[in-house]
Coordinates of C-alpha atoms and ligand atoms in Angstrom, one line a residue:
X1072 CA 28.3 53.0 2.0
X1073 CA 32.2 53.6 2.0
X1074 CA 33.8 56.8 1.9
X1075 CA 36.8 58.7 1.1
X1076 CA 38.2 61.3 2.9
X1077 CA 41.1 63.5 1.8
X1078 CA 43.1 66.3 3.3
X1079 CA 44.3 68.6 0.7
X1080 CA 47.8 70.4 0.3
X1081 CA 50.0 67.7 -0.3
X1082 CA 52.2 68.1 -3.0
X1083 CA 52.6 64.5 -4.9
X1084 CA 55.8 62.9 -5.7
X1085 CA 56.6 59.7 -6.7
X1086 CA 56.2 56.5 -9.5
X1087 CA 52.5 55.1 -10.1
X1088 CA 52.1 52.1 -11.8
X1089 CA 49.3 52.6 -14.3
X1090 CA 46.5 49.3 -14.4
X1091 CA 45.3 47.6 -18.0
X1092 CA 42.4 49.8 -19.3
X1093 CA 38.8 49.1 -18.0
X1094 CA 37.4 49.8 -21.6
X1095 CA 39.5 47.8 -23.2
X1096 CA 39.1 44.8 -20.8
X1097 CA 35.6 44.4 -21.0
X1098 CA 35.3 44.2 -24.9
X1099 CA 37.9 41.8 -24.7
X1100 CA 36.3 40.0 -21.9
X1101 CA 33.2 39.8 -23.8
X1102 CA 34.9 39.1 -27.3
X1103 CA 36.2 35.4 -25.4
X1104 CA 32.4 34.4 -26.0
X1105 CA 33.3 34.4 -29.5
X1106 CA 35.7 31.5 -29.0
X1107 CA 35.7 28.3 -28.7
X1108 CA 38.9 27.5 -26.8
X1109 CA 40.9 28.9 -23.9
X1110 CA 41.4 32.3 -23.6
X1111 CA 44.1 33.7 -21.2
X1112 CA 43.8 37.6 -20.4
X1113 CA 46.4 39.0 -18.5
X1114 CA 47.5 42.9 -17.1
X1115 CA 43.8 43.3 -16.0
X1116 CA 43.1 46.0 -13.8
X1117 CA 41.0 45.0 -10.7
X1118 CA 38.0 46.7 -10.8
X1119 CA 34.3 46.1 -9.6
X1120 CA 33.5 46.5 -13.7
X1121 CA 35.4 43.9 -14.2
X1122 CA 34.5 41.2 -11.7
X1123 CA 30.5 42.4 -13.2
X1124 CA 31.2 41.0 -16.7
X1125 CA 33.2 37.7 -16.1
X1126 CA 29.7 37.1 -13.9
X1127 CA 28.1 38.0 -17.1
X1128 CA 29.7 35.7 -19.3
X1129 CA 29.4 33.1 -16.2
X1130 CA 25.5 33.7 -16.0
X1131 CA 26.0 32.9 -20.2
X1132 CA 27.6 29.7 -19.4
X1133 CA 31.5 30.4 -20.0
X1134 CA 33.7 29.2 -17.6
X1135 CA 35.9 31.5 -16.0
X1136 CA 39.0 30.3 -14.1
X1137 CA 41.2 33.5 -11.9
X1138 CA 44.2 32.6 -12.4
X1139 CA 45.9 35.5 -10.3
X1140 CA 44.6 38.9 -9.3
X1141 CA 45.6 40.5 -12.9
X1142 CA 44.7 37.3 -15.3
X1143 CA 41.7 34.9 -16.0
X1144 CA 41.4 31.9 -18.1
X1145 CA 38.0 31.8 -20.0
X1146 CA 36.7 29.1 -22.0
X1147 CA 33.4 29.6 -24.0
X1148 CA 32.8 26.6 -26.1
X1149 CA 29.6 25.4 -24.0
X1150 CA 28.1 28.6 -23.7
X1151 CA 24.2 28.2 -24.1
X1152 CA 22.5 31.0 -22.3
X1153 CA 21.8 33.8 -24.8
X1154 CA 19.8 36.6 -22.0
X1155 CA 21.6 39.1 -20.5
X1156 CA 19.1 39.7 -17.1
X1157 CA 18.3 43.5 -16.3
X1158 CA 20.3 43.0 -13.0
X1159 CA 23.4 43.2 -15.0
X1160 CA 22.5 45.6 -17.4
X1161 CA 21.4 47.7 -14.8
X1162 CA 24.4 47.5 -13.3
X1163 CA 27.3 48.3 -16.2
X1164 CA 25.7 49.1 -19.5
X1165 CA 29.2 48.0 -20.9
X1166 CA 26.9 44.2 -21.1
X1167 CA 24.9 45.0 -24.3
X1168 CA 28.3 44.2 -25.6
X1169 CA 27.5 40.5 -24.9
X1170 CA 24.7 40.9 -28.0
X1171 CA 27.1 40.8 -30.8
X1172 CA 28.7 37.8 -29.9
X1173 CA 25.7 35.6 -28.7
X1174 CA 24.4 36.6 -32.1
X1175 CA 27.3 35.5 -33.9
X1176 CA 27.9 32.0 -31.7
X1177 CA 24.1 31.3 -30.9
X1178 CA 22.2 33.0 -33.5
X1179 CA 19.9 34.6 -30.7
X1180 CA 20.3 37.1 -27.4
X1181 CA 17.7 38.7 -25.2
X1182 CA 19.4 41.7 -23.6
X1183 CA 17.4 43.9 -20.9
X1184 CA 16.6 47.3 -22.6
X1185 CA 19.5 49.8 -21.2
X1186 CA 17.6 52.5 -19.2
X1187 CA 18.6 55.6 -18.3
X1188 CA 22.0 56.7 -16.7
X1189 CA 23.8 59.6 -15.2
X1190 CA 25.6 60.8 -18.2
X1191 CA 22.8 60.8 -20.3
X1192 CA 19.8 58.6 -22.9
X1193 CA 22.7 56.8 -23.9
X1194 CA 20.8 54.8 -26.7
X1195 CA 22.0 51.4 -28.6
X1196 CA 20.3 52.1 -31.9
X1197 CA 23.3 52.2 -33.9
X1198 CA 24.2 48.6 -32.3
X1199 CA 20.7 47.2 -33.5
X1200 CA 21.3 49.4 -36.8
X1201 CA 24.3 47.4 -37.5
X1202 CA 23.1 43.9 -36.3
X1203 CA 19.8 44.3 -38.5
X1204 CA 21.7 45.2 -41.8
X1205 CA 23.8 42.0 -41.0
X1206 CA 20.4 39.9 -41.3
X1207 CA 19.4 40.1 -37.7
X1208 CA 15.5 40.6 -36.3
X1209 CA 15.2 42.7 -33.9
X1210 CA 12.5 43.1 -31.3
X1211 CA 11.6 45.0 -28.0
X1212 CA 9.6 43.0 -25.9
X1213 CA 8.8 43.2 -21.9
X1214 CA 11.8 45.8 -21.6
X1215 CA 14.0 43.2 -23.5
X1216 CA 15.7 43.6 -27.1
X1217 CA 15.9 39.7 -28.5
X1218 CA 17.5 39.5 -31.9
X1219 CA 17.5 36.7 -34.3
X1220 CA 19.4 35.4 -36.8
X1221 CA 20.3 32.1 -38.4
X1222 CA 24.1 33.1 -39.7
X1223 CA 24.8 36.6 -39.5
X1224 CA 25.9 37.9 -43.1
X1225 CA 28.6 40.6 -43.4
X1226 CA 27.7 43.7 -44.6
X1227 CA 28.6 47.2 -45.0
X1228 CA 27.4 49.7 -42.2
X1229 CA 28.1 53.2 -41.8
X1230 CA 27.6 54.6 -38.5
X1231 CA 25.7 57.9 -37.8
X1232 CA 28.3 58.6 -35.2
X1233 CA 31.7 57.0 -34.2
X1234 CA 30.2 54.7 -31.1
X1235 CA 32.4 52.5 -29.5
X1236 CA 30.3 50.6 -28.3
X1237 CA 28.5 49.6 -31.5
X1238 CA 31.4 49.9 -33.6
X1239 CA 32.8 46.7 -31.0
X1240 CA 29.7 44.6 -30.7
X1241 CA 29.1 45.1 -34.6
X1242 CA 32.9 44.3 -35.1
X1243 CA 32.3 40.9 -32.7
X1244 CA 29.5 40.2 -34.7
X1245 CA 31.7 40.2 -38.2
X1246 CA 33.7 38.2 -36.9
X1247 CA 32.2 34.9 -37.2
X1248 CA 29.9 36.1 -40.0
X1249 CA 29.6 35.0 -43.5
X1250 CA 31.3 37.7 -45.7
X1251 CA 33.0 41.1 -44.9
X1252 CA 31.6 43.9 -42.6
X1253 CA 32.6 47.0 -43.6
X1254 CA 32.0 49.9 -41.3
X1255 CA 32.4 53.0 -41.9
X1256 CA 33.0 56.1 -39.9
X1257 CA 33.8 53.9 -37.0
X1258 CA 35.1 55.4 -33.8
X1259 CA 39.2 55.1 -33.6
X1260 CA 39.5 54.7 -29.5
X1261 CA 43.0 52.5 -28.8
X1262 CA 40.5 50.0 -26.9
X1263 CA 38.5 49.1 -29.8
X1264 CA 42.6 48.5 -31.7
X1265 CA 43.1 46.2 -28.7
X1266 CA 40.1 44.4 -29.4
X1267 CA 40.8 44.0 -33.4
X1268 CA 44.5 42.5 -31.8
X1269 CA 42.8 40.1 -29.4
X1270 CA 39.9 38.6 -32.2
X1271 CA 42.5 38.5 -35.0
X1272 CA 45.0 36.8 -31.9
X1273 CA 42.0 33.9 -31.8
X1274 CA 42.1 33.8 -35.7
X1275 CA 40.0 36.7 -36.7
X1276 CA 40.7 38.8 -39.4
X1277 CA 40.1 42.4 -39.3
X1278 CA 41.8 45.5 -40.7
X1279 CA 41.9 49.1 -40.4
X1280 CA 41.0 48.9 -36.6
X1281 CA 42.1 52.4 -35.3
X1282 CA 40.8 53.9 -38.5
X1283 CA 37.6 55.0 -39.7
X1284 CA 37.2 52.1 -42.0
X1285 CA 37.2 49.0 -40.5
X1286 CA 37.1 45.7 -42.9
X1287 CA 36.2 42.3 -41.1
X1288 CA 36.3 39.1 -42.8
X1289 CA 34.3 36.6 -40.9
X1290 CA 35.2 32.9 -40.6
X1291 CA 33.5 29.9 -39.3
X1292 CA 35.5 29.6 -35.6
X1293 CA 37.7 31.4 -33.3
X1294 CA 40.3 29.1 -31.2
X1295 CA 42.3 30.1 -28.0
X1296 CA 44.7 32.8 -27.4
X1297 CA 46.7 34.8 -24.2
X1298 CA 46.1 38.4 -24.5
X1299 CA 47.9 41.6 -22.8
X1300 CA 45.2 44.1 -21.8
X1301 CA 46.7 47.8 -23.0
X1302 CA 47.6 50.7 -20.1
X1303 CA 44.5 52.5 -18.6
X1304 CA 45.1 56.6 -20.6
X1305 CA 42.4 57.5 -18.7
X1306 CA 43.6 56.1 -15.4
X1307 CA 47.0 57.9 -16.9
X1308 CA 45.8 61.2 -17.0
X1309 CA 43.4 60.7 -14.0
X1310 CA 47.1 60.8 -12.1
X1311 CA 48.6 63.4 -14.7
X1312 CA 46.2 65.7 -13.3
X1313 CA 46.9 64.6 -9.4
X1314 CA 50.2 66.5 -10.4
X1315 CA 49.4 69.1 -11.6
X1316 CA 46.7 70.5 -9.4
X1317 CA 49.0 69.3 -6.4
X1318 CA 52.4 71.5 -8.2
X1319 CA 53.9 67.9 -7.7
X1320 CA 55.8 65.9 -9.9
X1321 CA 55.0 62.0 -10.9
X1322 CA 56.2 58.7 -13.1
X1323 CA 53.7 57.3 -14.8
X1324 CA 54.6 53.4 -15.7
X1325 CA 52.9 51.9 -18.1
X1326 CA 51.8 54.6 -20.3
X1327 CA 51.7 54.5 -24.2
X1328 CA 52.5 58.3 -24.9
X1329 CA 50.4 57.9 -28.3
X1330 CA 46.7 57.5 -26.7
X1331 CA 47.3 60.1 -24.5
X1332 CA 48.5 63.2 -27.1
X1333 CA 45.1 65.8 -26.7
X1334 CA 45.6 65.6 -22.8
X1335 CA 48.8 66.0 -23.2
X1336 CA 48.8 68.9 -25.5
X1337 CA 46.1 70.7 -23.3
X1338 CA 48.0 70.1 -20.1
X1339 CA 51.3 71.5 -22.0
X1340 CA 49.2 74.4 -23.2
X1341 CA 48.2 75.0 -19.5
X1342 CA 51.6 75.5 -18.4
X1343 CA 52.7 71.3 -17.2
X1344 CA 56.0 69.9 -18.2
X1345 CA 55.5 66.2 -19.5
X1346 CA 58.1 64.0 -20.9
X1347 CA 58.1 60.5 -22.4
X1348 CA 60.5 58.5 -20.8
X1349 CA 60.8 54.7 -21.5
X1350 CA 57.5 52.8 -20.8
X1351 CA 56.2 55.7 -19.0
X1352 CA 55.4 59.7 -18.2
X1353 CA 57.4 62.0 -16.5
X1354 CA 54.7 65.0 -15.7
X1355 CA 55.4 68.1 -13.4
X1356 CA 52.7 70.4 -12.3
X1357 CA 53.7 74.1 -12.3
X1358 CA 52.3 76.5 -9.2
X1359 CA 50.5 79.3 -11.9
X1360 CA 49.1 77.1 -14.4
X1361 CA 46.8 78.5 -16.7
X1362 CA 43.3 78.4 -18.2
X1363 CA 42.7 76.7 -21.1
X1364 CA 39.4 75.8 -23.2
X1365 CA 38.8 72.0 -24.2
X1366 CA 36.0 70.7 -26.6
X1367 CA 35.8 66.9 -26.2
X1368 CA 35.0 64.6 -29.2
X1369 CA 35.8 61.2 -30.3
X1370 CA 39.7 60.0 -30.4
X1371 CA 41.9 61.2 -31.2
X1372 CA 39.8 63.9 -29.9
X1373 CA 40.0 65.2 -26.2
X1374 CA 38.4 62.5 -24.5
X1375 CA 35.0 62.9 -22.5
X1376 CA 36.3 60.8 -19.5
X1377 CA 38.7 63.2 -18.6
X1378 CA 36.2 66.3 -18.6
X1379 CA 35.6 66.3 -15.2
X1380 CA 39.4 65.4 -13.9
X1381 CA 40.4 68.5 -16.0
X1382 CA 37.6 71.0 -15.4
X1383 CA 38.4 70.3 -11.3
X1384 CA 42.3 71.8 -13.0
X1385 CA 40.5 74.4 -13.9
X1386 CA 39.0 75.4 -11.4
X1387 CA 42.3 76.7 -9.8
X1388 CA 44.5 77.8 -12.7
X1389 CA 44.6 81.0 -13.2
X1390 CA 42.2 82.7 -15.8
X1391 CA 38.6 81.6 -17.5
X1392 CA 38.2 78.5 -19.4
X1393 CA 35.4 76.8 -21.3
X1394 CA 35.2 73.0 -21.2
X1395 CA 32.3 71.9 -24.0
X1396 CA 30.8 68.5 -24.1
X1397 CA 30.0 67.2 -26.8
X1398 CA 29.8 63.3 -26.6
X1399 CA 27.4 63.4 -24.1
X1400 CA 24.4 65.6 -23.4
X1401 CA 24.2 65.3 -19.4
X1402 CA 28.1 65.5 -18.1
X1403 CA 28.2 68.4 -15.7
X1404 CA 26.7 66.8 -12.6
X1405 CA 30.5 67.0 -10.8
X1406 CA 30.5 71.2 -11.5
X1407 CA 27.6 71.5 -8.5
X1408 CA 29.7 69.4 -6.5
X1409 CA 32.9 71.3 -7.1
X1410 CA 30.5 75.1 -6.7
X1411 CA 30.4 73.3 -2.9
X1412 CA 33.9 73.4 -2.9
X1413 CA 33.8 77.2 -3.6
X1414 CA 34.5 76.8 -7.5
X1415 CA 33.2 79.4 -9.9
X1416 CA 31.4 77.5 -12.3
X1417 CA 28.7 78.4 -15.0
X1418 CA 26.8 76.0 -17.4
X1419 CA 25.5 77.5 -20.4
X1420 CA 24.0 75.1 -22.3
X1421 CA 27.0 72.3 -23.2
X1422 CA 29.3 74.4 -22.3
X1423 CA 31.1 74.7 -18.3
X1424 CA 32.8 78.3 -18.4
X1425 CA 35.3 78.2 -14.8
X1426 CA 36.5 81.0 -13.3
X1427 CA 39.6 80.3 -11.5
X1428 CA 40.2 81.0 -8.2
X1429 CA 42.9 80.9 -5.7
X1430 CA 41.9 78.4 -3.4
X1431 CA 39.3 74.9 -3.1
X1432 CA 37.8 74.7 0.5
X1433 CA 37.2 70.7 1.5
X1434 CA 33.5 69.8 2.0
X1435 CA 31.4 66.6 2.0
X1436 CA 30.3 65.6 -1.6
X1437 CA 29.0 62.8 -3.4
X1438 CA 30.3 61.2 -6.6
X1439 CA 27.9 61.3 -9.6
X1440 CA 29.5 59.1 -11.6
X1441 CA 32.6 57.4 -12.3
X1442 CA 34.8 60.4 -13.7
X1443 CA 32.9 62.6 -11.6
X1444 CA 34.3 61.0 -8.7
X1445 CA 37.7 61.3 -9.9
X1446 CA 37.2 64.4 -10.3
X1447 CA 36.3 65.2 -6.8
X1448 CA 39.4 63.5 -5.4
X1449 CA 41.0 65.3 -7.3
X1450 CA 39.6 68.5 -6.3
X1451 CA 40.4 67.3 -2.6
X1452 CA 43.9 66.9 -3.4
X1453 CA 43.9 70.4 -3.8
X1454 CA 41.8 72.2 -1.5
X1455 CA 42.2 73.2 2.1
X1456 CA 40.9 71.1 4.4
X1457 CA 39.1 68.0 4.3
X1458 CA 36.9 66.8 1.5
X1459 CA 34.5 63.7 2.4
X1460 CA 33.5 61.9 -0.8
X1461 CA 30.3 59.6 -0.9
X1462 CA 29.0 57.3 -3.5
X1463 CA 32.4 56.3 -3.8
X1464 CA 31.0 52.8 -5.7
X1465 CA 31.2 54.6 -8.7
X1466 CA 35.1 55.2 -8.6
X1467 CA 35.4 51.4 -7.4
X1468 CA 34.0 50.3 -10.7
X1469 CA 37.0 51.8 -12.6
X1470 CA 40.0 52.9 -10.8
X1471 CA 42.2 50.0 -9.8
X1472 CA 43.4 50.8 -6.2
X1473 CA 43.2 54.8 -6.6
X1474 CA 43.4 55.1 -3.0
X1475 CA 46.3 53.0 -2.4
X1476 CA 48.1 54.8 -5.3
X1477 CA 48.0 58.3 -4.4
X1478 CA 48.4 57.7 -1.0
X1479 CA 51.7 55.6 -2.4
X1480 CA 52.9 59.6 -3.9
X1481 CA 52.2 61.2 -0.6
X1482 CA 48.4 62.4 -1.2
X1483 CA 46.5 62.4 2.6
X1484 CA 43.9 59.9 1.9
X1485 CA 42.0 56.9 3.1
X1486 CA 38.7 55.1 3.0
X1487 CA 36.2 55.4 6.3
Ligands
UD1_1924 C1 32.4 54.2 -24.3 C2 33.2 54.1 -23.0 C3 32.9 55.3 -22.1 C4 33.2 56.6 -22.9 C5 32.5 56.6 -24.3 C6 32.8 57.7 -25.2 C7 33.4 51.7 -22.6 C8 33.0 50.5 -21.8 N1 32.8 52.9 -22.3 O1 31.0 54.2 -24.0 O2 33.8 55.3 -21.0 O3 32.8 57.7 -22.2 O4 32.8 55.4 -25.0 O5 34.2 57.8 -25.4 O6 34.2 51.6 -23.5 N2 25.1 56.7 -29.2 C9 23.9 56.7 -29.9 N3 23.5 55.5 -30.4 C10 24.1 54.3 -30.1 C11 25.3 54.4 -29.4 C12 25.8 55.6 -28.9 O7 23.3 57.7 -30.1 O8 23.7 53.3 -30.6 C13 25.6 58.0 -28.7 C14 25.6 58.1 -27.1 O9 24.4 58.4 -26.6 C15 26.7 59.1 -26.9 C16 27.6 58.9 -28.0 O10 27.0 58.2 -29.0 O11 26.1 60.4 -27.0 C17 28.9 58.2 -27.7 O12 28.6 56.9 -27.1 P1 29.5 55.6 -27.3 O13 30.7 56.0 -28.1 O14 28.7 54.5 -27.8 O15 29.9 55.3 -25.8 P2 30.0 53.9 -25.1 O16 30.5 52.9 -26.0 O17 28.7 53.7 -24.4

């Protein structure tokens, strides 16, 4: 299993191109099912995620045709599979997203039950919630959820909590149904806006994407399009905070100032100096940056993927901070990997509380998760030494060349 090894102490400097978002390219990978001609996708970061759900959509009976490292054509008018195999699932629970759409085009799918995964239960109820109230049966059978319906019928839904997930497979769904959907207290993300674009691009029609009210008129067929994916924030800020625990200074191309404003405002309040400038982000790391507290929640919120990237900050600026999590009840699995690293770190509960302190020391850890494993890279960056990172197929699945790139700004690091 590949590794990453970094030595620490480099201060970064230099322009980073910033990938098309990994959330907002699988939705809109997924949402081509919906269509029945070609779909072109372009600025698509290349990413292990990715390649996972155009074999999805394959397995579903889409064709899908690379047309260059950063575009695909897909074409989904044959498409007559409706199961989503565990194998998949299994893999990136970002497939369940393929429910809404077989729904809406085949009137059937059979998805594998998501289990379990690192960051928590992470259940679809509100998904089924909304697919039921638009007519759908639902049942759980052999570790499978199949759902039924002849044509789904718009209706109005209001979520429990702002999911993005269900708030995009129930907006997929709407699309080809009869009638409006109306859902309320949706979740806002910028990823879920780029999917709105993309469906109303194929001749959709929904409104007040980016809003907690979102209104989708369903009609009878969706037709081709070529769609721009939108810049990566998290991948942004992932590289935002490469600065600042280095004291370096970076551009960041390909940045849309807007999605990234909590991070932003916490890494001002923290002491960095950040400046839009053109497409992109000018961002300076200070030497005595401060602590700062962070709550994440859903956007416009501070985000939960950037928890761990900004409590491994934190673990070197000067003063105590609490990071609370509350999107997801099982997010701290990266603080015992930083403690290795001689960080000061307490978990109360949902809450981290860090203790800064003057200096990482490099040791062997092992990724938890995706972010996580950012997170520890990051940590690298800054401590003395070397730091050996394993597991690192989790940072593969959504960080387009991250070793490449920081190693492109001067950072000491390579894959063994
Ligand atoms: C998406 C992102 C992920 C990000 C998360 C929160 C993708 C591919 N992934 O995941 O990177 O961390 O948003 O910003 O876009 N929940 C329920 N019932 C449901 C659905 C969700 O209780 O039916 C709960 C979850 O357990 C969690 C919270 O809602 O506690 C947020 O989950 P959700 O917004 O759905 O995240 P994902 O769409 O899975």
């Amino acid at each position: 299993m590949g590794k990453i090894i970094v030595q620490g102490g480099a201060r970064l400097s230099g322009e980073i191109a910033v990938s098309g978002a990994k959330n907002a390219v699988l939705p809109v990978i997924v949402a081509a099912l919906l269509s029945e001609g070609d779909c072109v996708i372009q600025d698509m970061p290349q990413l292990a995620d990715v390649s996972t759900i155009c074999d999805v959509i394959c397995e579903l009976g889409a064709d899908v045709e690379k047309i260059n490292g950063k575009s695909v054509k897909i074409n989904a008018n044959n498409i007559n599979n409706f199961e989503a195999p565990y194998d998949y699932v299994r893999k990136m629970r970002a497939s369940v997203l393929v429910m809404g759409p077989l729904l809406a085009r085949l009137g059937k799918a059979r998805i594998s039950m998501p289990g379990g995964c690192a960051i928590g239960t992470r259940p679809i109820d509100l998904h089924l919630k909304g697919f039921e109230a638009m007519g759908a049966r639902i049942n759980m059978e052999h570790g499978y959820i199949a759902a039924e319906a002849d044509r789904l019928k718009g209706a109005r839904i209001y979520l429990d909590y702002p999911s993005v997930g269900a708030t995009e497979n129930i907006m997929m769904a709407g699309a080809l149904a009869a009638g409006t959907t109306v859902i309320e207290n949706a979740a806002e993300e910028p990823e879920l806006v780029d999917l709105a674009n993309f469906i109303n691009s194929m001749g959709g029609s929904i409104r007040g994407a980016g809003t907690k009210v979102i209104k989708i008129e369903g009609v009878t067929s969706l037709g081709g399009t070529t769609h721009n994916v939108i810049p990566d924030r998290i991948e942004a800020g992932t590289y935002m905070i490469a600065a600042a625990i280095t004291g370096g200074e970076l551009f960041l191309e390909n940045v849309i100032e807007d999605h990234l404003k909590p991070l932003i405002a916490k890494l001002k309040e923290a002491g960095m100096q950040i400046e839009e400038k053109g497409t992109g982000l000018y961002v300076r790391g200070e030497k005595n940056m401060k602590a700062v507290d962070v709550k994440t929640l859903p956007y416009p919120g501070f985000p939960t993927d950037m928890q761990a990237q900004f409590m491994s900050l934190m673990t070197v600026t000067q003063g105590t901070s609490v990071l609370t999590e509350t999107v997801f009840e099982n997010r701290f699995m990266h603080a015992e990997e930083l403690r290795r690293m001689g960080a000061h770190i307490k978990i109360e509960g949902r809450s981290a509380v860090i203790e800064g302190v003057q200096r990482l020391t490099g040791a062997p850890v092992k990724a938890p998760d995706l972010r996580a494993g950012a997170a520890l890279i990051l940590a690298g960056l800054a401590a003395e030494g070397e730091t050996e990172i394993a597991n690192t197929f989790h940072i593969d699945r959504g960080y387009d060349k991250i070793v490449e790139k920081l190693r492109g700004v001067g950072a000491k690091i390579q894959r063994s």
